[in-house]
JSON list of C-alpha atoms in Angstrom, two decimals:
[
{"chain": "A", "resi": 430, "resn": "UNK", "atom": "CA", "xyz": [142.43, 11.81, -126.65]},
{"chain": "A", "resi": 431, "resn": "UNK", "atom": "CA", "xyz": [140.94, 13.63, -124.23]},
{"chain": "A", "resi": 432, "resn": "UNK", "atom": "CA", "xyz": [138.68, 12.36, -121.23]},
{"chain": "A", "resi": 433, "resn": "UNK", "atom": "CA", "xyz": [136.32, 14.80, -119.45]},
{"chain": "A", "resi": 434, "resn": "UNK", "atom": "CA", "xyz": [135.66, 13.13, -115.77]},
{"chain": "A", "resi": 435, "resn": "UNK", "atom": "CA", "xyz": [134.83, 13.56, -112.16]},
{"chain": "A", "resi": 436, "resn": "UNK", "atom": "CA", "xyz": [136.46, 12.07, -109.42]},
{"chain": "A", "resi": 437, "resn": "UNK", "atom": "CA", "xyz": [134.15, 9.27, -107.89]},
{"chain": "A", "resi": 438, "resn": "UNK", "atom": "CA", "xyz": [131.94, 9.44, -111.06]},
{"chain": "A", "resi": 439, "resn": "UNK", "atom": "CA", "xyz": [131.60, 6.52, -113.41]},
{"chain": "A", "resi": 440, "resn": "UNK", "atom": "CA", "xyz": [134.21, 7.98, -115.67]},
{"chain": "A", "resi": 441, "resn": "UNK", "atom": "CA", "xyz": [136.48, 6.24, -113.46]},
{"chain": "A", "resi": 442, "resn": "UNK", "atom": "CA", "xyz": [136.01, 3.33, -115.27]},
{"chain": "A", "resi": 443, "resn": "UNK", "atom": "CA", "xyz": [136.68, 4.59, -118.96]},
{"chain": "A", "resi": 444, "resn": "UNK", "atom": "CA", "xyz": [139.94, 6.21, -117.00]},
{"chain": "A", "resi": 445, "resn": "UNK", "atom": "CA", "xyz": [140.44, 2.45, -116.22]},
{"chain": "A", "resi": 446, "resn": "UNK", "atom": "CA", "xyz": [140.34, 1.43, -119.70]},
{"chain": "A", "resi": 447, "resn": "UNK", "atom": "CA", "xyz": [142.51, 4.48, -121.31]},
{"chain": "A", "resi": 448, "resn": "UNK", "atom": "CA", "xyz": [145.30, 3.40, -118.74]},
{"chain": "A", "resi": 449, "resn": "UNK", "atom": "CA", "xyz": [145.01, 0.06, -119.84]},
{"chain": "A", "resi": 450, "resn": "UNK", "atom": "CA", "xyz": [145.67, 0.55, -123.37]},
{"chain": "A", "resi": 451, "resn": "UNK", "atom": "CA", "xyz": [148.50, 2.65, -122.80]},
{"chain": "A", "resi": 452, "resn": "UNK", "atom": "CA", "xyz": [147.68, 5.41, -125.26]},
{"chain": "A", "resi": 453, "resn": "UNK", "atom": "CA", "xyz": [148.28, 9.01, -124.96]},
{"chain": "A", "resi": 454, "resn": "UNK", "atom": "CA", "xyz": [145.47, 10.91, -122.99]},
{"chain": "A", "resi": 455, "resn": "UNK", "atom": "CA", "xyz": [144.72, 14.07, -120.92]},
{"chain": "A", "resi": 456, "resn": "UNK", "atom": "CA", "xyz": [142.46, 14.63, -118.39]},
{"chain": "A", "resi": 457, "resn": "UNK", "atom": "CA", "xyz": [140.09, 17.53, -118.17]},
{"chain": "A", "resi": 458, "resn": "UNK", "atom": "CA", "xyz": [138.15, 17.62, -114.89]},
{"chain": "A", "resi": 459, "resn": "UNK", "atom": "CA", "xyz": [134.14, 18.72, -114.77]},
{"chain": "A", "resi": 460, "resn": "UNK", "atom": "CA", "xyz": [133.55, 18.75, -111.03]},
{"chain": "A", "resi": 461, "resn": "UNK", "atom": "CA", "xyz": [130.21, 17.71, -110.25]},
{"chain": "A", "resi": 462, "resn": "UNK", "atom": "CA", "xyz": [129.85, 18.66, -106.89]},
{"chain": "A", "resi": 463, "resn": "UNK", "atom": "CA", "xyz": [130.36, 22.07, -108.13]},
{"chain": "A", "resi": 464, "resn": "UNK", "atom": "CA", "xyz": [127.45, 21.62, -111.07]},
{"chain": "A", "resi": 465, "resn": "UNK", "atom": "CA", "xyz": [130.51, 21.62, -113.89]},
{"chain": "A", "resi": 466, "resn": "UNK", "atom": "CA", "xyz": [128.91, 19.82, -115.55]},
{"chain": "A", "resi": 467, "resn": "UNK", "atom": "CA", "xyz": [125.87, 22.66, -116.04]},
{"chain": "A", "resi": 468, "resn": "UNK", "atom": "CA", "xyz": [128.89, 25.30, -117.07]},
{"chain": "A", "resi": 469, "resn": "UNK", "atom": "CA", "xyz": [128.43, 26.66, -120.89]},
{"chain": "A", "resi": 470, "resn": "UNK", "atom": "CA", "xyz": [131.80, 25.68, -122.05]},
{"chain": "A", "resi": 471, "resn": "UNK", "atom": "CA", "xyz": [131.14, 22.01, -121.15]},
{"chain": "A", "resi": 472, "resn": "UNK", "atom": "CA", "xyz": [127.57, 22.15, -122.14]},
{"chain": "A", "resi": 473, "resn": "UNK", "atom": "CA", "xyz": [129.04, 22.96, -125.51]},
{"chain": "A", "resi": 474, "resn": "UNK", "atom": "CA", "xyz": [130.96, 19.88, -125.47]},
{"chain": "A", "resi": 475, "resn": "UNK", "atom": "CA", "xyz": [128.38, 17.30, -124.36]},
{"chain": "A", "resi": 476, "resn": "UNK", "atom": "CA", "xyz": [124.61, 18.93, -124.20]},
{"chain": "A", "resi": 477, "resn": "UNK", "atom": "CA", "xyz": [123.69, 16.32, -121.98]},
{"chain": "A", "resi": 478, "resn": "UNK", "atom": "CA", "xyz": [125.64, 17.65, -119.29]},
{"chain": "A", "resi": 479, "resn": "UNK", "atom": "CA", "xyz": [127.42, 14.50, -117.58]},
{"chain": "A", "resi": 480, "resn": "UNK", "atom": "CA", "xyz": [130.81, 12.29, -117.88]},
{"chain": "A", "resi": 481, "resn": "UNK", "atom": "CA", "xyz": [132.13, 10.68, -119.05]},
{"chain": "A", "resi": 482, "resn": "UNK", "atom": "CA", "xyz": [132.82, 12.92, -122.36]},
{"chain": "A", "resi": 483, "resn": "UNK", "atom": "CA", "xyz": [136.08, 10.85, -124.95]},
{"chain": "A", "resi": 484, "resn": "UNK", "atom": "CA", "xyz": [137.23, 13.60, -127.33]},
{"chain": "A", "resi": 485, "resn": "UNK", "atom": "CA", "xyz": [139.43, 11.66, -129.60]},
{"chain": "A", "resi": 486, "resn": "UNK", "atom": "CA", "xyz": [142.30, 13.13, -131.58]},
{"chain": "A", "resi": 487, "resn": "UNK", "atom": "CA", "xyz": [140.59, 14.75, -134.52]},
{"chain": "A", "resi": 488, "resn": "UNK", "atom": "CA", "xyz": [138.24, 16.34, -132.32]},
{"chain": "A", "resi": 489, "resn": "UNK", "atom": "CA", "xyz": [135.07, 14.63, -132.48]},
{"chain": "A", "resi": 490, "resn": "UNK", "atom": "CA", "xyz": [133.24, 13.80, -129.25]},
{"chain": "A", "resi": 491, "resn": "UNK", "atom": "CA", "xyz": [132.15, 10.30, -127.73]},
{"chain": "A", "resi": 492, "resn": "UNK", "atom": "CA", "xyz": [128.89, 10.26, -125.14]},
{"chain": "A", "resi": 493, "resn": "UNK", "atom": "CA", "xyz": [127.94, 7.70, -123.12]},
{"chain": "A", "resi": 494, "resn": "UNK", "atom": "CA", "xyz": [129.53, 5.33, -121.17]},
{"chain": "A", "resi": 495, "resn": "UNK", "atom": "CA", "xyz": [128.79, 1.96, -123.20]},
{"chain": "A", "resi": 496, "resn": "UNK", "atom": "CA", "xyz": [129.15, 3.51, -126.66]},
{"chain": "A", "resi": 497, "resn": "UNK", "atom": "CA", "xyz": [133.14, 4.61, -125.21]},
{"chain": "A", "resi": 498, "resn": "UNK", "atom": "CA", "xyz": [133.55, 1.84, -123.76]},
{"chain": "A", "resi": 499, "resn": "UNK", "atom": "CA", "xyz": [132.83, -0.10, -127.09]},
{"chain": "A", "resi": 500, "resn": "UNK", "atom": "CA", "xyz": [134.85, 2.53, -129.26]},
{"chain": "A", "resi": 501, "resn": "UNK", "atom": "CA", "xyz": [137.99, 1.92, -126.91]},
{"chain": "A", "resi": 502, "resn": "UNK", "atom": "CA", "xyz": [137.56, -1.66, -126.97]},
{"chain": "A", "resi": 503, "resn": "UNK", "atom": "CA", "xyz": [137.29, -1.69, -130.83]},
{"chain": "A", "resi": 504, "resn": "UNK", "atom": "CA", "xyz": [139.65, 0.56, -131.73]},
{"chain": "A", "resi": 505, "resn": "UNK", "atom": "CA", "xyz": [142.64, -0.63, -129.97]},
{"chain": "A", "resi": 506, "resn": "UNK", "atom": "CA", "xyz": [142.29, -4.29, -129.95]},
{"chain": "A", "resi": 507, "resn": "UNK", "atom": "CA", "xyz": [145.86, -5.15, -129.61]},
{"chain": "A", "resi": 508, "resn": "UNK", "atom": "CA", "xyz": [144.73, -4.21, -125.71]},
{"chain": "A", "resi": 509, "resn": "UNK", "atom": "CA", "xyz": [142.10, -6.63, -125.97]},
{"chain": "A", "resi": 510, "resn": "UNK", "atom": "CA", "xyz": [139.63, -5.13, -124.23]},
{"chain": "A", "resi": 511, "resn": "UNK", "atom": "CA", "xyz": [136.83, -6.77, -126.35]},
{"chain": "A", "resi": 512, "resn": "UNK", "atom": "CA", "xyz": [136.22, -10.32, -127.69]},
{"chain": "A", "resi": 513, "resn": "UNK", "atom": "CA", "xyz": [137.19, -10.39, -131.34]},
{"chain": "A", "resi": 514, "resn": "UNK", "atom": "CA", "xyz": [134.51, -12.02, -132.36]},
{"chain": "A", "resi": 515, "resn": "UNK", "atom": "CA", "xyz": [130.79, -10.85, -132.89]},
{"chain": "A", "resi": 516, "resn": "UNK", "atom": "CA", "xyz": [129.09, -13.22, -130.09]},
{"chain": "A", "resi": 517, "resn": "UNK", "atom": "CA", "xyz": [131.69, -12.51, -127.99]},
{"chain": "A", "resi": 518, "resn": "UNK", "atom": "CA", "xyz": [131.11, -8.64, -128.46]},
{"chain": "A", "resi": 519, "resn": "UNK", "atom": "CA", "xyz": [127.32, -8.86, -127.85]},
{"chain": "A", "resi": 520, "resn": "UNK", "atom": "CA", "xyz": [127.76, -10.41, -124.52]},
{"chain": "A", "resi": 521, "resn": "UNK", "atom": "CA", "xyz": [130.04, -8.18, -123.21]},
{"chain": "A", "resi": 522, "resn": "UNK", "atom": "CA", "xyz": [127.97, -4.86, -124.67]},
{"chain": "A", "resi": 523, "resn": "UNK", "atom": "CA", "xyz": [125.01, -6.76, -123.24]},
{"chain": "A", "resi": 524, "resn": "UNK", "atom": "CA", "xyz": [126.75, -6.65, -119.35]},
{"chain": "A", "resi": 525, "resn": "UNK", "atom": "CA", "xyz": [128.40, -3.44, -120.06]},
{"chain": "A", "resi": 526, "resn": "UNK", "atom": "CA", "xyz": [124.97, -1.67, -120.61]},
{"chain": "A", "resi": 527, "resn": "UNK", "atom": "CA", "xyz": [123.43, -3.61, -118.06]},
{"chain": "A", "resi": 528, "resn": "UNK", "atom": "CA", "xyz": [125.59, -1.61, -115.08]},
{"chain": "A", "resi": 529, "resn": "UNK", "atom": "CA", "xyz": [125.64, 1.72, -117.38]},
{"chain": "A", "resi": 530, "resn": "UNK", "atom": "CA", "xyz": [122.04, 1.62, -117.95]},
{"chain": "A", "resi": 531, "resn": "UNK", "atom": "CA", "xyz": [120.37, -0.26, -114.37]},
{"chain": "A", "resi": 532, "resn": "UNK", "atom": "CA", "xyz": [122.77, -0.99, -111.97]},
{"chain": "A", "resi": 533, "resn": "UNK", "atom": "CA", "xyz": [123.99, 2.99, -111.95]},
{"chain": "A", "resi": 534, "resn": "UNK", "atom": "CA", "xyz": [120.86, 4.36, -112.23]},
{"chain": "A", "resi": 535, "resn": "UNK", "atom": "CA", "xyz": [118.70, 2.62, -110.77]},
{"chain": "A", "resi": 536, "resn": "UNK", "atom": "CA", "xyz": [120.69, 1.30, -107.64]},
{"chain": "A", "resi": 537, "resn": "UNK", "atom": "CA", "xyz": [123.19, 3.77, -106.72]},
{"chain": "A", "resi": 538, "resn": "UNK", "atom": "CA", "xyz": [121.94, 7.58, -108.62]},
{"chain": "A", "resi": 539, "resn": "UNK", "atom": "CA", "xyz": [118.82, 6.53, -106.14]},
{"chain": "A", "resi": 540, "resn": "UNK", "atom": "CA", "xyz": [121.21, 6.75, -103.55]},
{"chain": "A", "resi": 541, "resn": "UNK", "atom": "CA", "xyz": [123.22, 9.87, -103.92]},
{"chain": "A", "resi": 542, "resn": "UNK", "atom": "CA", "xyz": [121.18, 12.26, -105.74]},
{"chain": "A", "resi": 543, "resn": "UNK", "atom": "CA", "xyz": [117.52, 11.30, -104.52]},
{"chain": "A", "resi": 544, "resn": "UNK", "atom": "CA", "xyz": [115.98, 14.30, -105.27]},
{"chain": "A", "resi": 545, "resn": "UNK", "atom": "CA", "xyz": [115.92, 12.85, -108.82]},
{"chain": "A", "resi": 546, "resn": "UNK", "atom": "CA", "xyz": [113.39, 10.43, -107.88]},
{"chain": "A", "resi": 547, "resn": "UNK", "atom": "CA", "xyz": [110.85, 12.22, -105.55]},
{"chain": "A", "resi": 548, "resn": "UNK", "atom": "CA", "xyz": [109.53, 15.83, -105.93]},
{"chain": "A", "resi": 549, "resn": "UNK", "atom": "CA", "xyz": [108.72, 15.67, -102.16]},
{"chain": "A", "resi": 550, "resn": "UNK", "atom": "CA", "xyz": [112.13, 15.90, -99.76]},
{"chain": "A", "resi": 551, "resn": "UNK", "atom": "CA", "xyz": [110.48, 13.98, -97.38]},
{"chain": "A", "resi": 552, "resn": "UNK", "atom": "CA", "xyz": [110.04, 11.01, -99.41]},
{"chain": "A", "resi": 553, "resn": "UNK", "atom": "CA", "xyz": [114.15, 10.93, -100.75]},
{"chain": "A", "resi": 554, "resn": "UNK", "atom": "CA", "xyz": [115.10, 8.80, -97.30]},
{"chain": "A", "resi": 555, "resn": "UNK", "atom": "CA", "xyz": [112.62, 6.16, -98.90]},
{"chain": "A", "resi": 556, "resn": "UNK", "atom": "CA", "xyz": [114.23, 6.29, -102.36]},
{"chain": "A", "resi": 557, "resn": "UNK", "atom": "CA", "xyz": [117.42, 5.75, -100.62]},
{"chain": "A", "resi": 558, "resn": "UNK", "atom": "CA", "xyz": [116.43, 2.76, -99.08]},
{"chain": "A", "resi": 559, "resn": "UNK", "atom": "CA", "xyz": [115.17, 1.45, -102.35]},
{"chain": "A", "resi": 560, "resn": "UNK", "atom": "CA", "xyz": [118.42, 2.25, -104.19]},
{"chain": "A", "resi": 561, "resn": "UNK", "atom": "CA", "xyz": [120.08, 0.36, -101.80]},
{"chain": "A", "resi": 562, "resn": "UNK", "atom": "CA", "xyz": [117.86, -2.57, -101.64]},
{"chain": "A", "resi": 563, "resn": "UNK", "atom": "CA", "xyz": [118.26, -2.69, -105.65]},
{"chain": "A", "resi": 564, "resn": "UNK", "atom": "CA", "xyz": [122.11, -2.30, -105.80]},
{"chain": "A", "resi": 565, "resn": "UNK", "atom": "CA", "xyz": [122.18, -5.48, -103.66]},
{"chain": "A", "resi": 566, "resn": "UNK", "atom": "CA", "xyz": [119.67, -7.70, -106.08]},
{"chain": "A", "resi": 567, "resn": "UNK", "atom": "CA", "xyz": [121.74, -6.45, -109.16]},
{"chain": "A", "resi": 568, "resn": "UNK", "atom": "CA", "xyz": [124.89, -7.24, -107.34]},
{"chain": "A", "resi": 569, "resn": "UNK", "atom": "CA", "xyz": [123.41, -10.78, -105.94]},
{"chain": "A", "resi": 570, "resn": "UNK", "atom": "CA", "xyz": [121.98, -11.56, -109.46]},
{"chain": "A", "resi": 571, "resn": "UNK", "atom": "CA", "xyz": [125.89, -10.58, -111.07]},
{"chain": "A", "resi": 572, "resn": "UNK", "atom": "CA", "xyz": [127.11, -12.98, -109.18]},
{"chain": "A", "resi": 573, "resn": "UNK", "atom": "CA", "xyz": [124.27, -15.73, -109.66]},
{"chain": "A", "resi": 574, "resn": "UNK", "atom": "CA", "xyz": [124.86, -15.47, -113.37]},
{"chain": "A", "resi": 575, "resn": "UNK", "atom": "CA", "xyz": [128.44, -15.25, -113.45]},
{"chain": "A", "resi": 576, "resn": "UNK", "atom": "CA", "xyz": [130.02, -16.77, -116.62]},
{"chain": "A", "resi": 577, "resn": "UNK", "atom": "CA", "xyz": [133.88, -16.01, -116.35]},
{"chain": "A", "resi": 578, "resn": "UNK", "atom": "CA", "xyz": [136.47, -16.93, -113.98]},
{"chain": "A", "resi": 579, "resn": "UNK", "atom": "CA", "xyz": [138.15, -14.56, -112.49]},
{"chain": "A", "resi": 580, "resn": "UNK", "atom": "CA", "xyz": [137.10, -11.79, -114.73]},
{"chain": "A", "resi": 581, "resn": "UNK", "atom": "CA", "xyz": [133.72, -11.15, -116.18]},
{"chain": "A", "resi": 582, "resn": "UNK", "atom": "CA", "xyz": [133.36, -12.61, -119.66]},
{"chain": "A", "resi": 583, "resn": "UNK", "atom": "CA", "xyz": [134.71, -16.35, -120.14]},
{"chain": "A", "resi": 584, "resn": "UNK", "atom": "CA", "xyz": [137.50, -14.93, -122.67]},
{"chain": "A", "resi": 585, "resn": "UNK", "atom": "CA", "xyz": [139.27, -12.78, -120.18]},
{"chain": "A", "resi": 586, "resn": "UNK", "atom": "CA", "xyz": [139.61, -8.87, -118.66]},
{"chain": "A", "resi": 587, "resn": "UNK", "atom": "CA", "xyz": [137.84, -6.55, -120.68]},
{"chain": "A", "resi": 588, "resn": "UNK", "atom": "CA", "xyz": [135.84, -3.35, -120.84]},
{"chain": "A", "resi": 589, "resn": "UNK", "atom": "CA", "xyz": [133.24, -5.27, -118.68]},
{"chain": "A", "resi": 590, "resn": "UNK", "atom": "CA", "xyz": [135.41, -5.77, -115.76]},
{"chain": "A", "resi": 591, "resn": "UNK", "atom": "CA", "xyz": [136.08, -1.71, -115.97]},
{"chain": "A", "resi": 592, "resn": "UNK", "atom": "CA", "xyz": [132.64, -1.06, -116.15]},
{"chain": "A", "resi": 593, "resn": "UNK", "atom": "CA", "xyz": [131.99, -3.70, -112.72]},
{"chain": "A", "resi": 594, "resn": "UNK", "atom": "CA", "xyz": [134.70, -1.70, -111.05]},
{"chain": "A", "resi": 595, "resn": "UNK", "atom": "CA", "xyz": [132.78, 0.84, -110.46]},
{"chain": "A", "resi": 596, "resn": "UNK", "atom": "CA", "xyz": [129.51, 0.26, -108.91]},
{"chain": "A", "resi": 597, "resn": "UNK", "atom": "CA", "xyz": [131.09, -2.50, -106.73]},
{"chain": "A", "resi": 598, "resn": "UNK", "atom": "CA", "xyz": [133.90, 0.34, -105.79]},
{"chain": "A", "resi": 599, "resn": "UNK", "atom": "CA", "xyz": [131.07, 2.42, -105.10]},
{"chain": "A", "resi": 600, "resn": "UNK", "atom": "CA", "xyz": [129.28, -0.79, -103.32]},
{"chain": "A", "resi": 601, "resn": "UNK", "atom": "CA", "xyz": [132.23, -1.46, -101.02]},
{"chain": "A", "resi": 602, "resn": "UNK", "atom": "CA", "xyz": [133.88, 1.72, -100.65]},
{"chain": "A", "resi": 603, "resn": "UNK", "atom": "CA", "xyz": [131.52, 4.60, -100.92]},
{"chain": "A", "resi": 604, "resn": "UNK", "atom": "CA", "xyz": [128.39, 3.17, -99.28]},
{"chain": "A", "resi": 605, "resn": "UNK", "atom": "CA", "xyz": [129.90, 0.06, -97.19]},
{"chain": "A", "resi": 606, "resn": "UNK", "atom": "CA", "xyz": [127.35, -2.53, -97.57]},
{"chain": "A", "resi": 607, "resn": "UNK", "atom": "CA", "xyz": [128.01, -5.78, -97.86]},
{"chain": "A", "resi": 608, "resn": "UNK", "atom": "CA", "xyz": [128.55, -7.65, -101.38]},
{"chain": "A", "resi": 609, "resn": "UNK", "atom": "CA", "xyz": [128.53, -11.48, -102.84]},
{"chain": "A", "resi": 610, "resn": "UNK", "atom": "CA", "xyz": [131.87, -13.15, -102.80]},
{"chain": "A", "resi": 611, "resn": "UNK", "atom": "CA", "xyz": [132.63, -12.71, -106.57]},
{"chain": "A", "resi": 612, "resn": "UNK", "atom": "CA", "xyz": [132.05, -9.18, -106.22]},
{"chain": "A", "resi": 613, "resn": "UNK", "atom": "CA", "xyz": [133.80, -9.00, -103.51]},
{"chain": "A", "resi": 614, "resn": "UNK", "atom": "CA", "xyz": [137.35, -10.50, -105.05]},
{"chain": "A", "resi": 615, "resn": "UNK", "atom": "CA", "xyz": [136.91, -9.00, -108.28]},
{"chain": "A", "resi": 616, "resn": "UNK", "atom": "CA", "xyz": [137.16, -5.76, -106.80]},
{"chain": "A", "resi": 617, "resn": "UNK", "atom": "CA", "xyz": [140.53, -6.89, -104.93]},
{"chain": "A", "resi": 618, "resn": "UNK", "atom": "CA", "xyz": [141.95, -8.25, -108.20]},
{"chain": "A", "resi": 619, "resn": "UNK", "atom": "CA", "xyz": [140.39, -4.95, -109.83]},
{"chain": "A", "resi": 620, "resn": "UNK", "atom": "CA", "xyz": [142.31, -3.14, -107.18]},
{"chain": "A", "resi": 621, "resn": "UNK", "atom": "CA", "xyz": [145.77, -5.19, -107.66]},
{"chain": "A", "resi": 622, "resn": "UNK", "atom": "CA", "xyz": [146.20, -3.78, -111.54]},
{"chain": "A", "resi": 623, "resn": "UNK", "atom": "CA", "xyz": [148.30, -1.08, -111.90]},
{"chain": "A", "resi": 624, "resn": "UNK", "atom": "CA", "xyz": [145.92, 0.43, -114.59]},
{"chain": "A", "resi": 625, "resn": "UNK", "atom": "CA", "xyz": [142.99, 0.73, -111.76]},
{"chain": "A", "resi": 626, "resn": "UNK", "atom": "CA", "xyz": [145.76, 1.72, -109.06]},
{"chain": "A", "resi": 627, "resn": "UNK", "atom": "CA", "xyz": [147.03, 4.45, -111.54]},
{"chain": "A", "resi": 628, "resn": "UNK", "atom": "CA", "xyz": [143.33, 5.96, -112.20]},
{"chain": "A", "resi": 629, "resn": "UNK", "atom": "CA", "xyz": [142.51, 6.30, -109.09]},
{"chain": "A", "resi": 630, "resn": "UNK", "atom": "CA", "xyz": [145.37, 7.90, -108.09]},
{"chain": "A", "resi": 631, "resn": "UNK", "atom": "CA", "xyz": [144.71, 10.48, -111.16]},
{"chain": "A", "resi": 632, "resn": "UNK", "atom": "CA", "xyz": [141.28, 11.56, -109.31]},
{"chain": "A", "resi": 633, "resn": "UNK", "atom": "CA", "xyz": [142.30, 11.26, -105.38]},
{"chain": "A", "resi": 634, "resn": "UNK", "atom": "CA", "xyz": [140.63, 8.32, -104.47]},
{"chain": "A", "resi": 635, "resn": "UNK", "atom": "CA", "xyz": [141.35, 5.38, -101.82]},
{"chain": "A", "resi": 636, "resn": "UNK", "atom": "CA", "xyz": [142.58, 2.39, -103.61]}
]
């Protein structure tokens, strides 16, 4: 397998879950600040031009960071990443997309790249603000509806815990603001696995 990230991108937390199953994998960096991801050769691998890209082993190529997520989970469930059972599944998919598809976006791509949201520069201060003021309801509301102990999901670590990782690493150690107290030491016990501890030392960033 192959996976095609950025350091400080949310491929970090399919990284997370490779080094948890304890597979063979390579790395192939797309640096972002650099627009790699706009270069031919890796526009020929994912059109959509963003990580996190999983080329498995015959070749074939995996978008998207829930649909990964799920095909790691799935495929190597003596790392049980994922409930074995259908319910279990749905719940976890249903958080998993939930950071993938609002709490990224919408709270912390607002953030960094606000020229995304405004076509006036003038106005990209505001959208920062928002992005902000949204990363901290969706955090606040993660912890209000919190169903598992320590991890996530009631039945233990799995991809959703990854997928947590990081927009509250971003929360806490990208943009400093403040976060509720399960967020807060879930990313310490996130931070304590040698999986996490090995990832980010892969991409050069603070544990």
């Amino acid at each position: 397998m192959k996976l095609f990230y950025s350091p400080g991108a949310c491929s970090v937390g399919i990284h997370v879950m490779l080094e948890e199953i304890g597979k063979p994998f390579e790395l192939q960096l797309v640096p972002l600040k650099d627009q790699g991801q706009d270069k031919p050769e890796f526009r020929a691998i994912n059109p959509k031009g963003k990580v996190p890209v999983l080329q498995r082993d015959d070749g074939s190529v995996l978008t998207e960071f829930t649909a990964i997520a799920f095909w790691l989970g799935a495929k190597f469930p003596e790392a049980k990443l994922l409930p074995a059972d259908v319910d279990g599944q749905a719940e976890t998919l249903s958080f998993v997309d939930y950071i993938a598809g609002t709490v990224h976006p919408q709270g912390f791509t607002r953030q960094f790249r606000a020229s995304r949201f405004t076509p006036n520069p003038a106005d990209e201060p505001k959208v920062v603000e928002q992005g902000k003021a949204l990363a901290a309801e969706y955090l606040q509301l993660i912890d209000r509806t919190w169903k598992g102990g320590e991890w996530v999901m009631p039945q233990g670590y799995s991809i959703a815990d990854a997928a947590l990782f990081f927009v509250e690493y971003w929360a806490v150690k990208r943009v400093g603001m403040p976060v509720p107290p399960r967020i807060e030491a879930h990313l310490k016990a996130m931070l304590a696995r040698p999986a996490v501890q090995r990832a980010l030392a892969a991409s050069g960033m603070a544990a």
